[in-house]
PDB file of N, CA and C in Angstrom:
ATOM      1  N   UNK A 674      45.027  13.509 -51.626  1.00  0.00           N
ATOM      2  CA  UNK A 674      43.903  13.988 -50.748  1.00  0.00           C
ATOM      3  C   UNK A 674      43.602  15.386 -50.960  1.00  0.00           C
ATOM      4  N   UNK A 675      42.396  15.558 -51.506  1.00  0.00           N
ATOM      5  CA  UNK A 675      41.923  16.901 -51.972  1.00  0.00           C
ATOM      6  C   UNK A 675      41.061  17.525 -50.757  1.00  0.00           C
ATOM      7  N   UNK A 676      40.743  18.544 -50.957  1.00  0.00           N
ATOM      8  CA  UNK A 676      39.961  19.660 -50.006  1.00  0.00           C
ATOM      9  C   UNK A 676      38.637  18.848 -49.829  1.00  0.00           C
ATOM     10  N   UNK A 677      37.916  18.266 -50.685  1.00  0.00           N
ATOM     11  CA  UNK A 677      36.512  17.520 -50.517  1.00  0.00           C
ATOM     12  C   UNK A 677      36.720  16.334 -49.429  1.00  0.00           C
ATOM     13  N   UNK A 678      37.738  15.529 -49.539  1.00  0.00           N
ATOM     14  CA  UNK A 678      38.012  14.362 -48.690  1.00  0.00           C
ATOM     15  C   UNK A 678      38.113  14.923 -47.154  1.00  0.00           C
ATOM     16  N   UNK A 679      38.765  15.962 -46.858  1.00  0.00           N
ATOM     17  CA  UNK A 679      38.679  16.181 -45.485  1.00  0.00           C
ATOM     18  C   UNK A 679      37.609  16.877 -44.861  1.00  0.00           C
ATOM     19  N   UNK A 680      36.719  17.492 -45.747  1.00  0.00           N
ATOM     20  CA  UNK A 680      35.385  18.157 -45.568  1.00  0.00           C
ATOM     21  C   UNK A 680      34.625  16.949 -45.024  1.00  0.00           C
ATOM     22  N   UNK A 681      34.634  16.012 -45.672  1.00  0.00           N
ATOM     23  CA  UNK A 681      33.873  14.655 -45.338  1.00  0.00           C
ATOM     24  C   UNK A 681      33.893  13.884 -44.221  1.00  0.00           C
ATOM     25  N   UNK A 682      35.592  13.945 -43.972  1.00  0.00           N
ATOM     26  CA  UNK A 682      35.887  13.404 -42.636  1.00  0.00           C
ATOM     27  C   UNK A 682      35.372  14.429 -41.478  1.00  0.00           C
ATOM     28  N   UNK A 683      35.427  15.573 -41.601  1.00  0.00           N
ATOM     29  CA  UNK A 683      35.209  16.708 -40.494  1.00  0.00           C
ATOM     30  C   UNK A 683      33.692  16.527 -40.383  1.00  0.00           C
ATOM     31  N   UNK A 684      32.970  16.147 -41.312  1.00  0.00           N
ATOM     32  CA  UNK A 684      31.400  16.027 -41.211  1.00  0.00           C
ATOM     33  C   UNK A 684      30.956  14.752 -40.470  1.00  0.00           C
ATOM     34  N   UNK A 685      31.753  13.647 -40.633  1.00  0.00           N
ATOM     35  CA  UNK A 685      31.302  12.422 -40.028  1.00  0.00           C
ATOM     36  C   UNK A 685      31.543  12.663 -38.484  1.00  0.00           C
ATOM     37  N   UNK A 686      30.395  12.123 -37.830  1.00  0.00           N
ATOM     38  CA  UNK A 686      30.508  12.151 -36.392  1.00  0.00           C
ATOM     39  C   UNK A 686      31.575  11.015 -35.745  1.00  0.00           C
ATOM     40  N   UNK A 687      32.146  11.594 -34.834  1.00  0.00           N
ATOM     41  CA  UNK A 687      33.170  10.528 -34.224  1.00  0.00           C
ATOM     42  C   UNK A 687      32.373   9.660 -33.374  1.00  0.00           C
ATOM     43  N   UNK A 688      32.953   8.280 -33.441  1.00  0.00           N
ATOM     44  CA  UNK A 688      32.424   7.210 -32.902  1.00  0.00           C
ATOM     45  C   UNK A 688      32.587   7.052 -31.418  1.00  0.00           C
ATOM     46  N   UNK A 689      33.879   7.534 -30.751  1.00  0.00           N
ATOM     47  CA  UNK A 689      34.423   7.309 -29.543  1.00  0.00           C
ATOM     48  C   UNK A 689      33.909   8.509 -28.669  1.00  0.00           C
ATOM     49  N   UNK A 690      33.659   9.619 -28.926  1.00  0.00           N
ATOM     50  CA  UNK A 690      33.259  10.511 -27.867  1.00  0.00           C
ATOM     51  C   UNK A 690      31.887  10.113 -27.091  1.00  0.00           C
ATOM     52  N   UNK A 691      30.615   9.614 -27.884  1.00  0.00           N
ATOM     53  CA  UNK A 691      29.671   9.054 -26.877  1.00  0.00           C
ATOM     54  C   UNK A 691      29.903   8.159 -26.011  1.00  0.00           C
ATOM     55  N   UNK A 692      30.817   7.180 -26.488  1.00  0.00           N
ATOM     56  CA  UNK A 692      31.106   6.121 -25.361  1.00  0.00           C
ATOM     57  C   UNK A 692      32.015   6.748 -24.315  1.00  0.00           C
ATOM     58  N   UNK A 693      32.939   7.616 -24.382  1.00  0.00           N
ATOM     59  CA  UNK A 693      33.610   8.184 -23.412  1.00  0.00           C
ATOM     60  C   UNK A 693      32.516   8.903 -22.333  1.00  0.00           C
ATOM     61  N   UNK A 694      31.683   9.894 -23.283  1.00  0.00           N
ATOM     62  CA  UNK A 694      30.540  10.397 -22.393  1.00  0.00           C
ATOM     63  C   UNK A 694      29.841   9.631 -21.495  1.00  0.00           C
ATOM     64  N   UNK A 695      29.496   8.376 -22.001  1.00  0.00           N
ATOM     65  CA  UNK A 695      28.659   7.459 -21.211  1.00  0.00           C
ATOM     66  C   UNK A 695      29.483   6.855 -20.105  1.00  0.00           C
ATOM     67  N   UNK A 696      30.951   6.602 -20.371  1.00  0.00           N
ATOM     68  CA  UNK A 696      31.689   6.336 -19.009  1.00  0.00           C
ATOM     69  C   UNK A 696      31.691   7.516 -17.923  1.00  0.00           C
ATOM     70  N   UNK A 697      31.578   8.491 -18.327  1.00  0.00           N
ATOM     71  CA  UNK A 697      31.983   9.901 -17.631  1.00  0.00           C
ATOM     72  C   UNK A 697      30.563   9.889 -16.962  1.00  0.00           C
ATOM     73  N   UNK A 698      29.513   9.910 -17.521  1.00  0.00           N
ATOM     74  CA  UNK A 698      28.196  10.539 -16.793  1.00  0.00           C
ATOM     75  C   UNK A 698      27.350   9.046 -16.368  1.00  0.00           C
ATOM     76  N   UNK A 699      27.534   8.009 -16.693  1.00  0.00           N
ATOM     77  CA  UNK A 699      26.968   6.820 -15.943  1.00  0.00           C
ATOM     78  C   UNK A 699      27.155   6.932 -14.420  1.00  0.00           C
ATOM     79  N   UNK A 700      28.206   6.872 -13.949  1.00  0.00           N
ATOM     80  CA  UNK A 700      28.459   7.124 -12.537  1.00  0.00           C
ATOM     81  C   UNK A 700      27.760   8.289 -11.973  1.00  0.00           C
ATOM     82  N   UNK A 701      27.954   9.538 -12.687  1.00  0.00           N
ATOM     83  CA  UNK A 701      27.340  10.562 -11.916  1.00  0.00           C
ATOM     84  C   UNK A 701      25.754  10.473 -12.090  1.00  0.00           C
ATOM     85  N   UNK A 702      25.041   9.866 -13.174  1.00  0.00           N
ATOM     86  CA  UNK A 702      23.690   9.789 -13.035  1.00  0.00           C
ATOM     87  C   UNK A 702      23.352   8.631 -12.312  1.00  0.00           C
ATOM     88  N   UNK A 703      24.145   7.793 -11.763  1.00  0.00           N
ATOM     89  CA  UNK A 703      24.006   6.648 -10.851  1.00  0.00           C
ATOM     90  C   UNK A 703      23.994   7.386  -9.446  1.00  0.00           C
ATOM     91  N   UNK A 704      24.678   8.397  -9.359  1.00  0.00           N
ATOM     92  CA  UNK A 704      24.718   9.073  -7.825  1.00  0.00           C
ATOM     93  C   UNK A 704      23.629   9.792  -7.771  1.00  0.00           C
ATOM     94  N   UNK A 705      23.096  10.611  -8.947  1.00  0.00           N
ATOM     95  CA  UNK A 705      21.757  11.401  -8.805  1.00  0.00           C
ATOM     96  C   UNK A 705      20.659  10.491  -8.793  1.00  0.00           C
ATOM     97  N   UNK A 706      20.514   9.499  -9.480  1.00  0.00           N
ATOM     98  CA  UNK A 706      19.203   8.821  -9.610  1.00  0.00           C
ATOM     99  C   UNK A 706      19.045   7.890  -8.453  1.00  0.00           C
ATOM    100  N   UNK A 707      20.073   7.314  -7.822  1.00  0.00           N
ATOM    101  CA  UNK A 707      19.856   6.397  -6.688  1.00  0.00           C
ATOM    102  C   UNK A 707      19.086   7.106  -5.428  1.00  0.00           C
ATOM    103  N   UNK A 708      19.578   8.146  -5.193  1.00  0.00           N
ATOM    104  CA  UNK A 708      18.794   8.866  -3.987  1.00  0.00           C
ATOM    105  C   UNK A 708      17.353   9.146  -4.379  1.00  0.00           C
ATOM    106  N   UNK A 709      17.079   9.593  -5.656  1.00  0.00           N
ATOM    107  CA  UNK A 709      15.586   9.765  -5.830  1.00  0.00           C
ATOM    108  C   UNK A 709      14.939   8.423  -6.019  1.00  0.00           C
ATOM    109  N   UNK A 710      15.528   7.428  -6.599  1.00  0.00           N
ATOM    110  CA  UNK A 710      14.641   6.275  -6.299  1.00  0.00           C
ATOM    111  C   UNK A 710      14.410   5.564  -5.015  1.00  0.00           C
ATOM    112  N   UNK A 711      15.653   5.838  -4.204  1.00  0.00           N
ATOM    113  CA  UNK A 711      15.410   5.392  -2.872  1.00  0.00           C
ATOM    114  C   UNK A 711      14.414   6.335  -1.974  1.00  0.00           C
ATOM    115  N   UNK A 712      14.236   7.482  -2.327  1.00  0.00           N
ATOM    116  CA  UNK A 712      13.193   8.242  -1.781  1.00  0.00           C
ATOM    117  C   UNK A 712      11.826   7.920  -2.160  1.00  0.00           C
ATOM    118  N   UNK A 713      11.547   7.733  -3.306  1.00  0.00           N
ATOM    119  CA  UNK A 713      10.466   7.427  -3.800  1.00  0.00           C
ATOM    120  C   UNK A 713      10.023   6.096  -3.296  1.00  0.00           C
ATOM    121  N   UNK A 714      10.822   5.019  -3.202  1.00  0.00           N
ATOM    122  CA  UNK A 714      10.548   3.771  -2.514  1.00  0.00           C
ATOM    123  C   UNK A 714      10.096   4.126  -0.848  1.00  0.00           C
ATOM    124  N   UNK A 715      10.906   4.682  -0.324  1.00  0.00           N
ATOM    125  CA  UNK A 715      10.808   4.901   1.334  1.00  0.00           C
ATOM    126  C   UNK A 715       9.299   5.791   1.395  1.00  0.00           C
ATOM    127  N   UNK A 716       8.998   6.481   0.411  1.00  0.00           N
ATOM    128  CA  UNK A 716       7.695   7.195   0.240  1.00  0.00           C
ATOM    129  C   UNK A 716       6.748   6.352   0.260  1.00  0.00           C
ATOM    130  N   UNK A 717       6.632   5.595  -0.986  1.00  0.00           N
ATOM    131  CA  UNK A 717       5.911   4.448  -1.064  1.00  0.00           C
ATOM    132  C   UNK A 717       5.387   3.594   0.255  1.00  0.00           C
ATOM    133  N   UNK A 718       6.525   3.019   0.653  1.00  0.00           N
ATOM    134  CA  UNK A 718       6.522   2.150   1.555  1.00  0.00           C
ATOM    135  C   UNK A 718       5.730   2.783   2.785  1.00  0.00           C
ATOM    136  N   UNK A 719       5.994   4.012   3.373  1.00  0.00           N
ATOM    137  CA  UNK A 719       5.546   4.549   4.265  1.00  0.00           C
ATOM    138  C   UNK A 719       3.852   4.893   3.750  1.00  0.00           C
ATOM    139  N   UNK A 720       3.392   5.142   2.507  1.00  0.00           N
ATOM    140  CA  UNK A 720       2.088   5.174   2.351  1.00  0.00           C
ATOM    141  C   UNK A 720       1.255   3.886   2.304  1.00  0.00           C
ATOM    142  N   UNK A 721       2.012   2.913   2.049  1.00  0.00           N
ATOM    143  CA  UNK A 721       1.462   1.585   2.271  1.00  0.00           C
ATOM    144  C   UNK A 721       1.040   1.063   3.881  1.00  0.00           C
ATOM    145  N   UNK A 722       2.366   1.434   4.477  1.00  0.00           N
ATOM    146  CA  UNK A 722       2.036   1.119   5.955  1.00  0.00           C
ATOM    147  C   UNK A 722       0.902   1.915   6.404  1.00  0.00           C
ATOM    148  N   UNK A 723       0.498   3.246   6.004  1.00  0.00           N
ATOM    149  CA  UNK A 723      -0.317   3.977   6.425  1.00  0.00           C
ATOM    150  C   UNK A 723      -1.634   3.504   5.972  1.00  0.00           C
ATOM    151  N   UNK A 724      -1.730   3.095   4.669  1.00  0.00           N
ATOM    152  CA  UNK A 724      -2.986   2.619   4.126  1.00  0.00           C
ATOM    153  C   UNK A 724      -3.339   1.136   5.053  1.00  0.00           C
ATOM    154  N   UNK A 725      -2.427   0.395   5.338  1.00  0.00           N
ATOM    155  CA  UNK A 725      -2.599  -0.760   6.038  1.00  0.00           C
ATOM    156  C   UNK A 725      -3.057  -0.428   7.467  1.00  0.00           C
ATOM    157  N   UNK A 726      -2.597   0.544   8.166  1.00  0.00           N
ATOM    158  CA  UNK A 726      -3.016   0.995   9.469  1.00  0.00           C
ATOM    159  C   UNK A 726      -4.412   1.487   9.267  1.00  0.00           C
ATOM    160  N   UNK A 727      -4.793   2.372   8.546  1.00  0.00           N
ATOM    161  CA  UNK A 727      -6.107   2.726   8.186  1.00  0.00           C
ATOM    162  C   UNK A 727      -7.079   1.647   8.032  1.00  0.00           C
ATOM    163  N   UNK A 728      -6.901   0.617   6.982  1.00  0.00           N
ATOM    164  CA  UNK A 728      -7.730  -0.305   6.760  1.00  0.00           C
ATOM    165  C   UNK A 728      -7.867  -1.218   8.008  1.00  0.00           C
ATOM    166  N   UNK A 729      -6.735  -1.617   8.829  1.00  0.00           N
ATOM    167  CA  UNK A 729      -6.972  -2.329  10.102  1.00  0.00           C
ATOM    168  C   UNK A 729      -8.047  -1.651  11.145  1.00  0.00           C
ATOM    169  N   UNK A 730      -7.793  -0.186  11.105  1.00  0.00           N
ATOM    170  CA  UNK A 730      -8.625   0.443  12.225  1.00  0.00           C
ATOM    171  C   UNK A 730     -10.103   0.572  11.604  1.00  0.00           C
ATOM    172  N   UNK A 731     -10.482   0.527  10.386  1.00  0.00           N
ATOM    173  CA  UNK A 731     -11.754   0.516   9.693  1.00  0.00           C
ATOM    174  C   UNK A 731     -12.421  -0.827   9.792  1.00  0.00           C
ATOM    175  N   UNK A 732     -11.516  -1.888   9.703  1.00  0.00           N
ATOM    176  CA  UNK A 732     -11.955  -3.162  10.129  1.00  0.00           C
ATOM    177  C   UNK A 732     -12.462  -3.466  11.645  1.00  0.00           C
ATOM    178  N   UNK A 733     -11.818  -2.774  12.379  1.00  0.00           N
ATOM    179  CA  UNK A 733     -12.058  -2.925  13.960  1.00  0.00           C
ATOM    180  C   UNK A 733     -13.430  -2.039  14.180  1.00  0.00           C
ATOM    181  N   UNK A 734     -13.299  -0.931  13.518  1.00  0.00           N
ATOM    182  CA  UNK A 734     -14.754   0.027  13.730  1.00  0.00           C
ATOM    183  C   UNK A 734     -15.877  -0.972  13.195  1.00  0.00           C
ATOM    184  N   UNK A 735     -15.648  -1.465  12.035  1.00  0.00           N
ATOM    185  CA  UNK A 735     -16.875  -2.341  11.249  1.00  0.00           C
ATOM    186  C   UNK A 735     -17.244  -3.400  12.146  1.00  0.00           C
ATOM    187  N   UNK A 736     -16.285  -4.195  13.003  1.00  0.00           N
ATOM    188  CA  UNK A 736     -16.441  -5.120  13.770  1.00  0.00           C
ATOM    189  C   UNK A 736     -17.184  -4.681  15.002  1.00  0.00           C
ATOM    190  N   UNK A 737     -16.835  -3.570  15.442  1.00  0.00           N
ATOM    191  CA  UNK A 737     -17.601  -3.040  16.821  1.00  0.00           C
ATOM    192  C   UNK A 737     -18.947  -2.676  16.307  1.00  0.00           C
ATOM    193  N   UNK A 738     -19.104  -2.178  15.290  1.00  0.00           N
ATOM    194  CA  UNK A 738     -20.516  -1.766  14.834  1.00  0.00           C
ATOM    195  C   UNK A 738     -21.572  -2.892  14.615  1.00  0.00           C
ATOM    196  N   UNK A 739     -20.676  -4.085  14.184  1.00  0.00           N
ATOM    197  CA  UNK A 739     -21.517  -5.332  13.938  1.00  0.00           C
ATOM    198  C   UNK A 739     -22.009  -5.900  15.192  1.00  0.00           C
ATOM    199  N   UNK A 740     -21.094  -5.848  16.011  1.00  0.00           N
ATOM    200  CA  UNK A 740     -21.191  -6.384  17.615  1.00  0.00           C
ATOM    201  C   UNK A 740     -22.470  -5.747  18.315  1.00  0.00           C
ATOM    202  N   UNK A 741     -22.459  -4.387  18.157  1.00  0.00           N
ATOM    203  CA  UNK A 741     -23.320  -3.550  18.489  1.00  0.00           C
ATOM    204  C   UNK A 741     -24.917  -3.848  18.129  1.00  0.00           C
ATOM    205  N   UNK A 742     -24.726  -4.011  16.582  1.00  0.00           N
ATOM    206  CA  UNK A 742     -26.095  -4.107  16.183  1.00  0.00           C
ATOM    207  C   UNK A 742     -26.703  -5.614  16.393  1.00  0.00           C
ATOM    208  N   UNK A 743     -25.716  -6.530  16.531  1.00  0.00           N
ATOM    209  CA  UNK A 743     -26.198  -7.845  16.826  1.00  0.00           C
ATOM    210  C   UNK A 743     -26.713  -7.817  18.478  1.00  0.00           C
ATOM    211  N   UNK A 744     -26.279  -7.056  19.278  1.00  0.00           N
ATOM    212  CA  UNK A 744     -26.469  -6.924  20.660  1.00  0.00           C
ATOM    213  C   UNK A 744     -28.208  -6.143  20.618  1.00  0.00           C
ATOM    214  N   UNK A 745     -28.117  -5.243  19.599  1.00  0.00           N
ATOM    215  CA  UNK A 745     -29.590  -4.626  19.684  1.00  0.00           C
ATOM    216  C   UNK A 745     -30.589  -5.425  19.134  1.00  0.00           C
ATOM    217  N   UNK A 746     -30.270  -6.323  18.180  1.00  0.00           N
ATOM    218  CA  UNK A 746     -31.223  -7.039  17.694  1.00  0.00           C
ATOM    219  C   UNK A 746     -31.521  -8.137  18.629  1.00  0.00           C
ATOM    220  N   UNK A 747     -30.729  -8.709  19.375  1.00  0.00           N
ATOM    221  CA  UNK A 747     -30.902  -9.703  20.233  1.00  0.00           C
ATOM    222  C   UNK A 747     -31.761  -9.124  21.275  1.00  0.00           C
ATOM    223  N   UNK A 748     -31.581  -8.000  21.942  1.00  0.00           N
ATOM    224  CA  UNK A 748     -32.212  -7.401  22.909  1.00  0.00           C
ATOM    225  C   UNK A 748     -33.733  -7.120  22.387  1.00  0.00           C
ATOM    226  N   UNK A 749     -33.802  -6.616  21.150  1.00  0.00           N
ATOM    227  CA  UNK A 749     -35.212  -6.391  20.642  1.00  0.00           C
ATOM    228  C   UNK A 749     -36.022  -7.697  20.638  1.00  0.00           C
ATOM    229  N   UNK A 750     -35.291  -8.646  20.116  1.00  0.00           N
ATOM    230  CA  UNK A 750     -35.910 -10.031  20.254  1.00  0.00           C
ATOM    231  C   UNK A 750     -36.278 -10.379  21.442  1.00  0.00           C
ATOM    232  N   UNK A 751     -35.597 -10.414  22.485  1.00  0.00           N
ATOM    233  CA  UNK A 751     -35.971 -10.733  23.828  1.00  0.00           C
ATOM    234  C   UNK A 751     -37.089  -9.831  24.527  1.00  0.00           C
ATOM    235  N   UNK A 752     -37.283  -8.773  24.043  1.00  0.00           N
ATOM    236  CA  UNK A 752     -38.270  -7.841  24.695  1.00  0.00           C
ATOM    237  C   UNK A 752     -39.675  -8.159  23.955  1.00  0.00           C
ATOM    238  N   UNK A 753     -39.522  -8.536  22.583  1.00  0.00           N
ATOM    239  CA  UNK A 753     -40.757  -9.009  21.999  1.00  0.00           C
ATOM    240  C   UNK A 753     -41.195 -10.361  22.505  1.00  0.00           C
ATOM    241  N   UNK A 754     -40.284 -11.081  22.632  1.00  0.00           N
ATOM    242  CA  UNK A 754     -40.553 -12.415  23.330  1.00  0.00           C
ATOM    243  C   UNK A 754     -41.317 -12.427  24.808  1.00  0.00           C
ATOM    244  N   UNK A 755     -40.786 -11.336  25.642  1.00  0.00           N
ATOM    245  CA  UNK A 755     -41.301 -11.169  26.791  1.00  0.00           C
ATOM    246  C   UNK A 755     -42.916 -10.573  26.411  1.00  0.00           C
ATOM    247  N   UNK A 756     -43.226  -9.726  25.660  1.00  0.00           N
ATOM    248  CA  UNK A 756     -44.581  -9.239  25.420  1.00  0.00           C
ATOM    249  C   UNK A 756     -45.437 -10.130  24.845  1.00  0.00           C
ATOM    250  N   UNK A 757     -44.910 -11.020  23.877  1.00  0.00           N
ATOM    251  CA  UNK A 757     -45.838 -12.225  23.554  1.00  0.00           C
ATOM    252  C   UNK A 757     -46.086 -13.284  24.571  1.00  0.00           C
ATOM    253  N   UNK A 758     -45.204 -13.754  25.255  1.00  0.00           N
ATOM    254  CA  UNK A 758     -45.353 -14.691  26.338  1.00  0.00           C
ATOM    255  C   UNK A 758     -46.061 -14.064  27.630  1.00  0.00           C
ATOM    256  N   UNK A 759     -45.720 -12.952  27.916  1.00  0.00           N
ATOM    257  CA  UNK A 759     -46.322 -12.251  29.062  1.00  0.00           C
ATOM    258  C   UNK A 759     -45.096 -12.655  30.491  1.00  0.00           C
ATOM    259  N   UNK A 760     -44.121 -13.220  30.218  1.00  0.00           N
ATOM    260  CA  UNK A 760     -43.351 -13.241  31.581  1.00  0.00           C
ATOM    261  C   UNK A 760     -41.929 -13.005  30.915  1.00  0.00           C
ATOM    262  N   UNK A 761     -41.003 -12.922  31.938  1.00  0.00           N
ATOM    263  CA  UNK A 761     -39.768 -12.488  31.577  1.00  0.00           C
ATOM    264  C   UNK A 761     -39.007 -13.570  31.031  1.00  0.00           C
ATOM    265  N   UNK A 762     -38.170 -13.537  29.869  1.00  0.00           N
ATOM    266  CA  UNK A 762     -37.471 -14.398  29.408  1.00  0.00           C
ATOM    267  C   UNK A 762     -36.000 -14.177  29.807  1.00  0.00           C
ATOM    268  N   UNK A 763     -35.246 -15.407  30.079  1.00  0.00           N
ATOM    269  CA  UNK A 763     -34.029 -15.407  30.475  1.00  0.00           C
ATOM    270  C   UNK A 763     -32.925 -14.685  29.284  1.00  0.00           C
ATOM    271  N   UNK A 764     -32.328 -13.902  29.606  1.00  0.00           N
ATOM    272  CA  UNK A 764     -31.555 -13.116  28.480  1.00  0.00           C
ATOM    273  C   UNK A 764     -30.309 -14.185  28.118  1.00  0.00           C
ATOM    274  N   UNK A 765     -29.958 -14.263  26.975  1.00  0.00           N
ATOM    275  CA  UNK A 765     -29.283 -15.168  26.194  1.00  0.00           C
ATOM    276  C   UNK A 765     -27.614 -14.504  26.366  1.00  0.00           C
ATOM    277  N   UNK A 766     -26.690 -15.034  26.620  1.00  0.00           N
ATOM    278  CA  UNK A 766     -25.338 -14.467  26.778  1.00  0.00           C
ATOM    279  C   UNK A 766     -25.100 -14.471  25.393  1.00  0.00           C
ATOM    280  N   UNK A 767     -24.098 -13.283  25.178  1.00  0.00           N
ATOM    281  CA  UNK A 767     -23.655 -13.378  23.784  1.00  0.00           C
ATOM    282  C   UNK A 767     -22.857 -14.551  23.383  1.00  0.00           C
ATOM    283  N   UNK A 768     -22.817 -14.756  22.001  1.00  0.00           N
ATOM    284  CA  UNK A 768     -21.936 -15.759  21.411  1.00  0.00           C
ATOM    285  C   UNK A 768     -20.510 -15.988  21.803  1.00  0.00           C
ATOM    286  N   UNK A 769     -19.856 -16.857  22.224  1.00  0.00           N
ATOM    287  CA  UNK A 769     -18.420 -16.787  22.612  1.00  0.00           C
ATOM    288  C   UNK A 769     -18.030 -16.224  23.857  1.00  0.00           C
ATOM    289  N   UNK A 770     -19.054 -16.241  24.639  1.00  0.00           N
ATOM    290  CA  UNK A 770     -18.702 -15.691  26.219  1.00  0.00           C
ATOM    291  C   UNK A 770     -19.350 -16.531  27.239  1.00  0.00           C
ATOM    292  N   UNK A 771     -19.049 -16.586  28.442  1.00  0.00           N
ATOM    293  CA  UNK A 771     -19.604 -17.235  29.212  1.00  0.00           C
ATOM    294  C   UNK A 771     -18.661 -18.490  29.751  1.00  0.00           C
ATOM    295  N   UNK A 772     -19.137 -19.553  30.942  1.00  0.00           N
ATOM    296  CA  UNK A 772     -18.597 -20.176  31.109  1.00  0.00           C
ATOM    297  C   UNK A 772     -18.586 -21.370  30.187  1.00  0.00           C
ATOM    298  N   UNK A 773     -19.535 -21.740  29.333  1.00  0.00           N
ATOM    299  CA  UNK A 773     -19.658 -22.754  28.359  1.00  0.00           C
ATOM    300  C   UNK A 773     -19.029 -22.448  27.022  1.00  0.00           C
ATOM    301  N   UNK A 774     -18.345 -21.540  27.057  1.00  0.00           N
ATOM    302  CA  UNK A 774     -17.534 -20.890  25.821  1.00  0.00           C
ATOM    303  C   UNK A 774     -16.242 -21.638  25.525  1.00  0.00           C
ATOM    304  N   UNK A 775     -16.071 -22.377  24.591  1.00  0.00           N
ATOM    305  CA  UNK A 775     -14.748 -22.949  24.138  1.00  0.00           C
ATOM    306  C   UNK A 775     -15.079 -24.416  24.498  1.00  0.00           C
ATOM    307  N   UNK A 776     -16.045 -24.765  24.969  1.00  0.00           N
ATOM    308  CA  UNK A 776     -16.162 -26.177  25.696  1.00  0.00           C
ATOM    309  C   UNK A 776     -16.744 -27.022  24.510  1.00  0.00           C
ATOM    310  N   UNK A 777     -16.218 -28.369  24.381  1.00  0.00           N
ATOM    311  CA  UNK A 777     -17.026 -29.280  23.306  1.00  0.00           C
ATOM    312  C   UNK A 777     -16.288 -29.016  22.048  1.00  0.00           C
ATOM    313  N   UNK A 778     -15.226 -28.158  21.902  1.00  0.00           N
ATOM    314  CA  UNK A 778     -14.557 -27.914  20.435  1.00  0.00           C
ATOM    315  C   UNK A 778     -13.345 -28.548  20.310  1.00  0.00           C
TER     316      UNK A 778
END
């Protein structure tokens, strides 16, 4: 064994230490990464719930506005019929209300 052989062996990287480092650092990384991922998932879920709530409220607002516009259009139509006919027209009840609602279905 001459001097060059020992130099070549010293230069070659050992195979075992990266494996051992993996065994040591994998549980450590798991302890650090798991809370971060958990926090990210919690934050994402809370954002999704807030967005669903906002979308539901916006849907309710749109439904209310649609009902108001429909009522205004029916009122305008009734006033126009009164002026054309010259006598008061019996107002129609809104769809889905009154005693006849739900009968015959």
